[in-house]
Amino acid sequence: MSARTRLYDLAGSGWLRGLQLLPPEGAHGLAIRALASGLGPRIALPERPRLRSRFLGFDLPHPLGLAAGFDKNAEAVAGLFALGFSFVEIGTVTPRPQAGNSKPRLFRLPHQQALVNRMGFNNDGLETVRARLEALGPRPGPLGANIGANRDSADPIADYVACLRGLYPLVDYLTVNVSSPNTPGLRDLQRRDRLDELLGALLDVRRALGGAAKPRLVPLLVKVSPDLSPEGEEAIAEVTLARGIDGLIISNTTVARPKISPARGRDQAGGLSGPPLFLRSTEQLGRLFRLTGGRLPLIGVGGVASGADAYAKIRAGASALQLYTALVYQGPKVIARVLGEFDGLLARDGYAELGDAIGVDRAVS
Ligand SMILES: Cc1cc2nc3c(=O)[nH]c(=O)nc-3n(C[C@H](O)[C@H](O)[C@H](O)COP(=O)(O)O)c2cc1C
């Protein structure tokens, strides 16, 4: 390690420790402002040919992207790519701006390196986000937008359609978020009949927009809740396959409280993320890989904090990965750490490329 890298590491961990002394939402706001104003680090990751990934038609240098919710308003896209993520997902965006739930609404569980949040889709709204995306320069990787409905919407499906129309020409993929636990009724949109209606409406609009705005159709993904019943998971697999959805993101946060001993924040209402979500979301990933017969690209998200976690998600069936909570606890160096460890594990097990390891655990229940 060069003296310069060591100096940077020292500054980085000081900055991270400083942020961790602030209330969580204030720390997050500060991090976004720093990244938005170009004060964040620019991290050059070593080339790792084994980790090259093909996902939704994009060639990625590695499979690790940033999960939705960190940059809800597309304020820091360039700064987030500069940290080394191979793709970035902004949002959740709703048609009208909304304040979200009352504060405090974000809680740290430091012993578990976990978070509980009940943000409630606080965001600047479609018009503002669209203007920011229009002003963005070229990006080094795919940019996704995660879309949702306003809390007080009389017609949630119309909300998703409005967001799809507004963001379609500006992004590389869109995620239909029907899995946030913090907007009452939202997760009911995962029910077979309602999901089919929602996706039907979105696909009709996409067909109409089609190649007019872009040379190819913008992929449409669905992000699912880790709290679905077995029948709910079957419905997701059947409807998304039948409708020709382009992929699934597995998973959002959980309202369950698995594997955490009593801790401050544990009993707060909201969605739990980080390591305590890992097993639940990875098992669901494996089930949905089997239910979809490996025919749908899956993004594995939930508790990824090390190379072993990344490897387990790929083996369960993911072809790309996202994280959020580990960035909060480990800072930007988590990206190089996860990728370095993951690359080592693939090499150890004799995989020449990541693609060969996707879904190899499918026979395991
Ligand atoms: C504070 C916070 C806000 C989030 N907001 C959103 C959101 O707006 N939309 C969404 O789809 N997921 C959101 N998520 C969920 C993450 O995208 C991710 O699915 C989840 O945190 C699990 O990944 P992790 O364990 O790596 O954090 C949020 C998560 C956190 C911690």
Coordinates of C-alpha atoms and ligand atoms in Angstrom, one line a residue:
M1 CA 0.0 0.0 0.0
S2 CA 1.5 3.4 -1.0
A3 CA 1.9 6.2 1.5
R4 CA -0.7 8.2 -0.5
T5 CA -3.3 5.3 -0.3
R6 CA -2.6 5.0 3.4
L7 CA -3.1 8.7 3.9
Y8 CA -6.3 8.5 2.0
D9 CA -7.5 5.5 4.0
L10 CA -6.8 7.4 7.2
A11 CA -8.7 10.4 6.1
G12 CA -11.5 8.2 4.9
S13 CA -11.9 6.3 8.2
G14 CA -11.7 9.6 10.1
W15 CA -14.5 11.0 8.0
L16 CA -16.6 7.8 8.4
R17 CA -16.1 7.8 12.2
G18 CA -17.2 11.5 12.2
L19 CA -20.3 10.7 10.3
Q20 CA -21.1 7.8 12.7
L21 CA -21.2 10.3 15.6
L22 CA -24.0 12.2 13.9
P23 CA -27.7 11.2 14.0
P24 CA -28.1 8.8 11.1
E25 CA -30.2 10.9 8.8
G26 CA -28.0 14.0 9.3
A27 CA -24.9 11.8 8.5
H28 CA -26.6 10.6 5.3
G29 CA -27.5 14.1 4.2
L30 CA -23.9 15.2 4.7
A31 CA -22.6 12.2 2.8
I32 CA -24.9 13.0 -0.1
R33 CA -23.9 16.7 -0.1
A34 CA -20.2 15.8 -0.1
L35 CA -20.7 13.3 -3.0
A36 CA -22.8 15.8 -4.9
S37 CA -20.3 18.5 -4.7
G38 CA -17.3 16.4 -5.9
L39 CA -15.7 16.1 -2.4
G40 CA -16.0 12.3 -2.4
P41 CA -13.1 10.0 -3.3
R42 CA -12.4 8.8 -6.8
I43 CA -11.5 5.2 -6.4
A44 CA -9.7 3.3 -9.2
L45 CA -10.4 -0.4 -8.7
P46 CA -8.0 -2.9 -9.9
E47 CA -9.1 -4.8 -13.0
R48 CA -10.6 -8.1 -12.2
P49 CA -11.4 -10.0 -15.4
R50 CA -13.0 -12.9 -13.5
L51 CA -15.7 -10.5 -12.2
R52 CA -16.7 -9.1 -15.6
S53 CA -20.5 -9.4 -15.8
R54 CA -23.1 -9.1 -18.5
F55 CA -26.4 -7.9 -17.0
L56 CA -29.5 -6.6 -18.8
G57 CA -27.4 -6.4 -22.0
F58 CA -24.8 -4.2 -20.3
D59 CA -21.1 -5.2 -20.0
L60 CA -20.0 -4.4 -16.5
P61 CA -16.5 -4.5 -15.1
H62 CA -17.9 -6.2 -12.0
P63 CA -21.4 -7.0 -10.6
L64 CA -21.7 -4.6 -7.7
G65 CA -24.1 -1.7 -7.8
L66 CA -25.6 0.8 -5.4
A67 CA -29.1 -0.1 -4.1
A68 CA -32.1 2.3 -4.2
G69 CA -32.8 4.7 -1.4
F70 CA -29.2 6.0 -0.9
D71 CA -29.6 8.7 -3.6
K72 CA -33.3 9.1 -3.8
N73 CA -33.2 12.3 -5.7
A74 CA -30.3 11.7 -8.1
E75 CA -28.2 14.4 -6.5
A76 CA -24.9 12.5 -6.3
V77 CA -24.9 10.1 -9.3
A78 CA -21.4 11.1 -10.6
G79 CA -19.9 10.9 -7.1
L80 CA -21.4 7.5 -6.5
F81 CA -20.0 6.1 -9.7
A82 CA -16.6 7.6 -8.7
L83 CA -16.7 5.3 -5.6
G84 CA -16.5 2.3 -7.9
F85 CA -20.0 1.0 -8.2
S86 CA -20.6 -0.5 -11.7
F87 CA -24.2 0.6 -11.7
V88 CA -26.3 3.0 -9.6
E89 CA -30.0 3.0 -8.8
I90 CA -31.7 6.2 -7.8
G91 CA -35.1 6.7 -6.2
T92 CA -37.6 5.7 -5.0
V93 CA -39.2 8.5 -7.0
T94 CA -42.9 9.3 -6.8
P95 CA -44.9 11.6 -9.1
R96 CA -45.3 14.4 -6.5
P97 CA -42.7 15.4 -4.0
Q98 CA -43.4 14.1 -0.5
A99 CA -41.9 14.7 2.9
G100 CA -42.1 11.1 4.1
N101 CA -42.7 10.0 7.7
S102 CA -41.9 12.1 10.7
K103 CA -38.4 12.0 12.1
P104 CA -36.6 10.2 13.6
R105 CA -37.2 7.5 11.0
L106 CA -33.7 6.0 10.5
F107 CA -32.1 4.0 13.2
R108 CA -28.6 2.3 13.6
L109 CA -28.2 -1.1 15.1
P110 CA -24.4 -0.8 15.4
H111 CA -23.7 -4.2 16.9
Q112 CA -25.4 -5.9 14.0
Q113 CA -24.1 -3.3 11.5
A114 CA -27.8 -3.0 10.5
L115 CA -30.3 -0.3 10.0
V116 CA -34.0 0.1 10.5
N117 CA -35.8 2.7 8.4
R118 CA -39.3 4.0 7.9
M119 CA -38.4 6.9 5.6
G120 CA -41.7 6.6 3.7
F121 CA -40.6 7.6 0.2
N122 CA -39.3 11.1 1.1
N123 CA -38.3 12.5 -2.3
D124 CA -38.2 15.6 -4.4
G125 CA -40.7 14.2 -6.9
L126 CA -40.6 13.3 -10.6
E127 CA -40.1 16.8 -12.1
T128 CA -37.1 17.7 -10.0
V129 CA -35.5 14.3 -10.4
R130 CA -36.1 14.5 -14.1
A131 CA -34.4 17.9 -14.4
R132 CA -31.4 16.6 -12.5
L133 CA -31.1 13.6 -14.8
E134 CA -31.4 15.8 -17.9
A135 CA -28.5 17.8 -16.6
L136 CA -26.3 14.8 -16.0
G137 CA -23.3 14.2 -18.3
P138 CA -22.3 10.9 -19.7
R139 CA -22.1 8.1 -17.1
P140 CA -19.6 5.3 -16.8
G141 CA -22.2 2.7 -16.2
P142 CA -25.9 1.9 -16.2
L143 CA -28.2 4.2 -14.2
G144 CA -31.5 2.8 -12.9
A145 CA -34.5 4.6 -11.5
N146 CA -36.7 3.0 -8.8
I147 CA -40.3 4.2 -9.1
G148 CA -43.2 4.2 -6.6
A149 CA -46.6 5.7 -5.7
N150 CA -47.4 8.7 -3.5
R151 CA -48.7 7.8 -0.1
D152 CA -52.0 9.6 -0.6
S153 CA -52.5 8.5 -4.2
A154 CA -56.0 7.6 -5.3
D155 CA -54.6 5.6 -8.2
P156 CA -51.2 4.0 -7.5
I157 CA -51.0 2.4 -10.9
A158 CA -51.3 5.8 -12.6
D159 CA -48.4 7.0 -10.3
Y160 CA -46.1 4.2 -11.6
V161 CA -47.1 5.0 -15.1
A162 CA -46.4 8.7 -14.7
C163 CA -42.9 7.9 -13.3
L164 CA -42.2 5.5 -16.1
R165 CA -43.2 8.0 -18.8
G166 CA -41.2 10.8 -17.1
L167 CA -38.0 8.9 -16.6
Y168 CA -38.0 6.5 -19.5
P169 CA -35.8 8.5 -21.9
L170 CA -33.3 9.3 -19.2
V171 CA -32.3 6.0 -17.6
D172 CA -31.0 2.6 -18.5
Y173 CA -33.4 0.5 -16.5
L174 CA -36.5 1.1 -14.3
T175 CA -37.4 -0.7 -11.1
V176 CA -41.0 -1.1 -10.0
N177 CA -40.9 -0.9 -6.3
V178 CA -43.9 -2.8 -4.8
S179 CA -42.0 -3.9 -1.7
S180 CA -41.3 -0.9 0.5
P181 CA -42.8 -1.7 4.0
N182 CA -43.2 2.1 4.7
T183 CA -46.0 3.1 2.4
P184 CA -49.3 1.5 3.6
G185 CA -50.8 -0.8 1.1
L186 CA -47.9 -0.7 -1.3
R187 CA -46.9 -4.3 -0.8
D188 CA -50.4 -5.4 -1.7
L189 CA -49.4 -4.6 -5.3
Q190 CA -47.4 -7.8 -5.2
R191 CA -50.6 -9.8 -5.2
R192 CA -51.1 -11.8 -8.4
D193 CA -54.1 -9.9 -9.8
R194 CA -52.8 -6.4 -8.8
L195 CA -49.2 -7.1 -10.0
D196 CA -50.5 -8.4 -13.3
E197 CA -52.6 -5.2 -13.7
L198 CA -49.8 -2.9 -12.8
L199 CA -47.2 -4.6 -15.0
G200 CA -49.7 -4.8 -17.9
A201 CA -50.2 -1.1 -17.7
L202 CA -46.5 -0.3 -17.5
L203 CA -45.7 -2.6 -20.4
D204 CA -48.4 -1.0 -22.5
V205 CA -46.8 2.4 -22.0
R206 CA -43.3 1.0 -22.5
R207 CA -44.5 -0.5 -25.8
A208 CA -45.9 2.8 -26.9
L209 CA -42.8 4.7 -25.9
G210 CA -40.7 1.9 -27.2
G211 CA -37.9 2.6 -29.6
A212 CA -39.2 6.2 -30.1
A213 CA -37.2 7.5 -27.2
K214 CA -34.4 4.8 -27.2
P215 CA -32.8 2.4 -29.7
R216 CA -34.0 -0.4 -27.5
L217 CA -36.6 -1.0 -24.8
V218 CA -35.6 0.1 -21.4
P219 CA -35.5 -3.0 -19.1
L220 CA -38.2 -3.1 -16.4
L221 CA -37.4 -4.9 -13.2
V222 CA -39.6 -5.7 -10.1
K223 CA -38.2 -5.3 -6.6
V224 CA -39.7 -7.8 -4.1
S225 CA -40.2 -8.0 -0.4
P226 CA -38.4 -10.7 1.6
D227 CA -41.6 -11.2 3.6
L228 CA -43.7 -12.9 0.9
S229 CA -45.4 -16.2 1.6
P230 CA -44.4 -19.2 -0.6
E231 CA -47.6 -18.6 -2.6
G232 CA -46.7 -14.9 -3.0
E233 CA -43.3 -15.9 -4.4
E234 CA -44.9 -18.3 -6.8
A235 CA -47.2 -15.5 -8.0
I236 CA -44.3 -13.1 -8.5
A237 CA -42.4 -15.7 -10.6
E238 CA -45.5 -16.6 -12.7
V239 CA -46.7 -13.1 -13.4
T240 CA -43.2 -11.6 -14.2
L241 CA -42.4 -14.6 -16.5
A242 CA -45.7 -14.4 -18.2
R243 CA -45.5 -10.7 -18.7
G244 CA -41.9 -10.8 -19.9
I245 CA -40.4 -8.6 -17.2
D246 CA -36.7 -8.2 -17.6
G247 CA -35.5 -9.1 -14.1
L248 CA -36.1 -9.1 -10.3
I249 CA -34.4 -7.3 -7.5
I250 CA -34.3 -9.5 -4.4
S251 CA -34.9 -8.0 -1.9
N252 CA -36.1 -4.9 -0.1
T253 CA -35.9 -4.6 3.7
T254 CA -37.8 -6.9 6.0
V255 CA -40.4 -6.1 8.7
A256 CA -39.3 -9.3 10.5
R257 CA -36.6 -9.1 13.1
P258 CA -34.5 -12.2 12.3
K259 CA -31.4 -13.1 14.3
I260 CA -31.0 -9.9 16.3
S261 CA -30.7 -9.9 20.0
P262 CA -32.5 -7.0 21.8
A263 CA -30.8 -3.8 20.6
R264 CA -31.7 -0.2 20.5
G265 CA -33.6 0.4 17.3
R266 CA -34.7 -3.3 16.9
D267 CA -38.3 -2.6 18.0
Q268 CA -38.7 0.5 15.8
A269 CA -41.3 0.0 13.1
G270 CA -39.8 -0.1 9.6
G271 CA -37.6 -2.2 7.3
L272 CA -34.5 -3.9 8.6
S273 CA -31.4 -4.0 6.4
G274 CA -27.8 -5.2 6.7
P275 CA -26.4 -8.6 7.9
P276 CA -29.6 -9.7 9.7
L277 CA -31.4 -9.6 6.4
F278 CA -28.7 -11.6 4.5
L279 CA -30.0 -15.1 5.1
R280 CA -33.6 -14.3 4.5
S281 CA -33.0 -12.4 1.3
T282 CA -30.5 -15.0 0.0
E283 CA -32.8 -17.9 0.6
Q284 CA -35.5 -16.0 -1.2
L285 CA -33.2 -15.4 -4.1
G286 CA -32.5 -19.1 -4.4
R287 CA -36.2 -19.9 -4.3
L288 CA -37.0 -17.3 -7.0
F289 CA -34.1 -18.6 -9.1
R290 CA -35.6 -22.0 -9.0
L291 CA -39.2 -20.8 -9.5
T292 CA -38.1 -18.8 -12.6
G293 CA -36.0 -21.7 -13.9
G294 CA -33.0 -19.3 -14.2
R295 CA -34.8 -17.5 -17.1
L296 CA -34.9 -14.1 -15.4
P297 CA -31.8 -12.1 -14.4
L298 CA -31.8 -11.5 -10.7
I299 CA -30.1 -8.8 -8.7
G300 CA -29.2 -10.0 -5.2
V301 CA -29.4 -7.4 -2.5
G302 CA -29.7 -7.6 1.3
G303 CA -26.9 -7.8 3.8
V304 CA -24.0 -7.9 1.3
A305 CA -21.0 -6.8 3.4
S306 CA -18.1 -9.1 2.3
G307 CA -16.9 -11.2 -0.6
A308 CA -18.3 -14.3 0.9
D309 CA -21.8 -12.7 1.0
A310 CA -21.4 -11.7 -2.7
Y311 CA -20.3 -15.2 -3.6
A312 CA -23.3 -16.7 -1.8
K313 CA -25.7 -14.5 -3.6
I314 CA -24.2 -15.3 -7.0
R315 CA -24.3 -19.0 -6.2
A316 CA -27.9 -18.7 -5.2
G317 CA -28.8 -17.3 -8.6
A318 CA -27.9 -13.6 -8.8
S319 CA -26.2 -12.2 -11.8
A320 CA -25.6 -8.8 -10.3
L321 CA -25.5 -7.4 -6.7
Q322 CA -26.4 -4.3 -4.8
L323 CA -25.7 -3.0 -1.4
Y324 CA -26.6 0.0 0.8
T325 CA -26.2 -0.7 4.5
A326 CA -22.6 -1.9 4.3
L327 CA -21.6 1.4 2.7
V328 CA -22.9 3.2 5.8
Y329 CA -20.9 1.1 8.2
Q330 CA -17.7 0.4 6.1
G331 CA -17.6 3.5 3.9
P332 CA -16.6 3.4 0.2
K333 CA -13.7 0.9 0.8
V334 CA -16.4 -1.8 1.1
I335 CA -16.6 -1.9 -2.7
A336 CA -12.9 -2.9 -3.2
R337 CA -13.1 -5.2 -0.2
V338 CA -16.2 -7.1 -1.4
L339 CA -14.8 -7.5 -4.9
G340 CA -11.3 -8.5 -3.9
E341 CA -12.5 -11.2 -1.5
F342 CA -15.1 -12.4 -4.0
D343 CA -12.5 -12.6 -6.8
G344 CA -10.3 -14.7 -4.4
L345 CA -13.1 -17.1 -3.7
L346 CA -13.9 -17.6 -7.3
A347 CA -10.2 -18.3 -8.0
R348 CA -10.0 -20.7 -5.0
D349 CA -12.9 -22.7 -6.4
G350 CA -11.6 -22.8 -9.9
Y351 CA -14.1 -20.4 -11.6
A352 CA -12.5 -18.6 -14.6
E353 CA -15.5 -16.3 -14.8
L354 CA -18.3 -15.2 -12.5
G355 CA -21.0 -16.4 -15.0
D356 CA -20.1 -20.0 -14.3
A357 CA -20.9 -19.6 -10.6
I358 CA -24.4 -18.2 -11.1
G359 CA -27.0 -20.4 -9.5
V360 CA -24.7 -23.4 -8.8
D361 CA -26.4 -23.8 -5.4
R362 CA -29.8 -24.3 -7.1
A363 CA -29.9 -27.9 -6.0
V364 CA -29.6 -27.0 -2.4
S365 CA -32.8 -26.2 -0.7
Ligands
LIG1 C1 -32.4 4.2 4.7 C2 -32.9 3.3 3.6 C3 -33.7 3.8 2.6 C4 -34.1 2.9 1.6 N1 -34.9 3.4 0.6 C5 -35.3 2.6 -0.4 C6 -36.1 3.1 -1.5 O1 -36.5 4.3 -1.5 N2 -36.5 2.3 -2.4 C7 -36.1 0.9 -2.5 O2 -36.5 0.2 -3.4 N3 -35.3 0.4 -1.5 C8 -34.9 1.2 -0.5 N4 -34.1 0.7 0.5 C9 -33.8 -0.7 0.5 C10 -32.4 -1.0 -0.1 O3 -32.4 -0.6 -1.5 C11 -32.0 -2.5 0.0 O4 -33.0 -3.2 -0.7 C12 -32.0 -2.9 1.4 O5 -31.5 -2.0 2.3 C13 -31.2 -4.2 1.6 O6 -29.9 -4.0 1.2 P1 -28.7 -3.7 2.3 O7 -28.8 -4.8 3.3 O8 -27.4 -3.8 1.5 O9 -28.9 -2.4 2.8 C14 -33.7 1.6 1.5 C15 -32.8 1.1 2.5 C16 -32.4 2.0 3.5 C17 -31.4 1.4 4.6

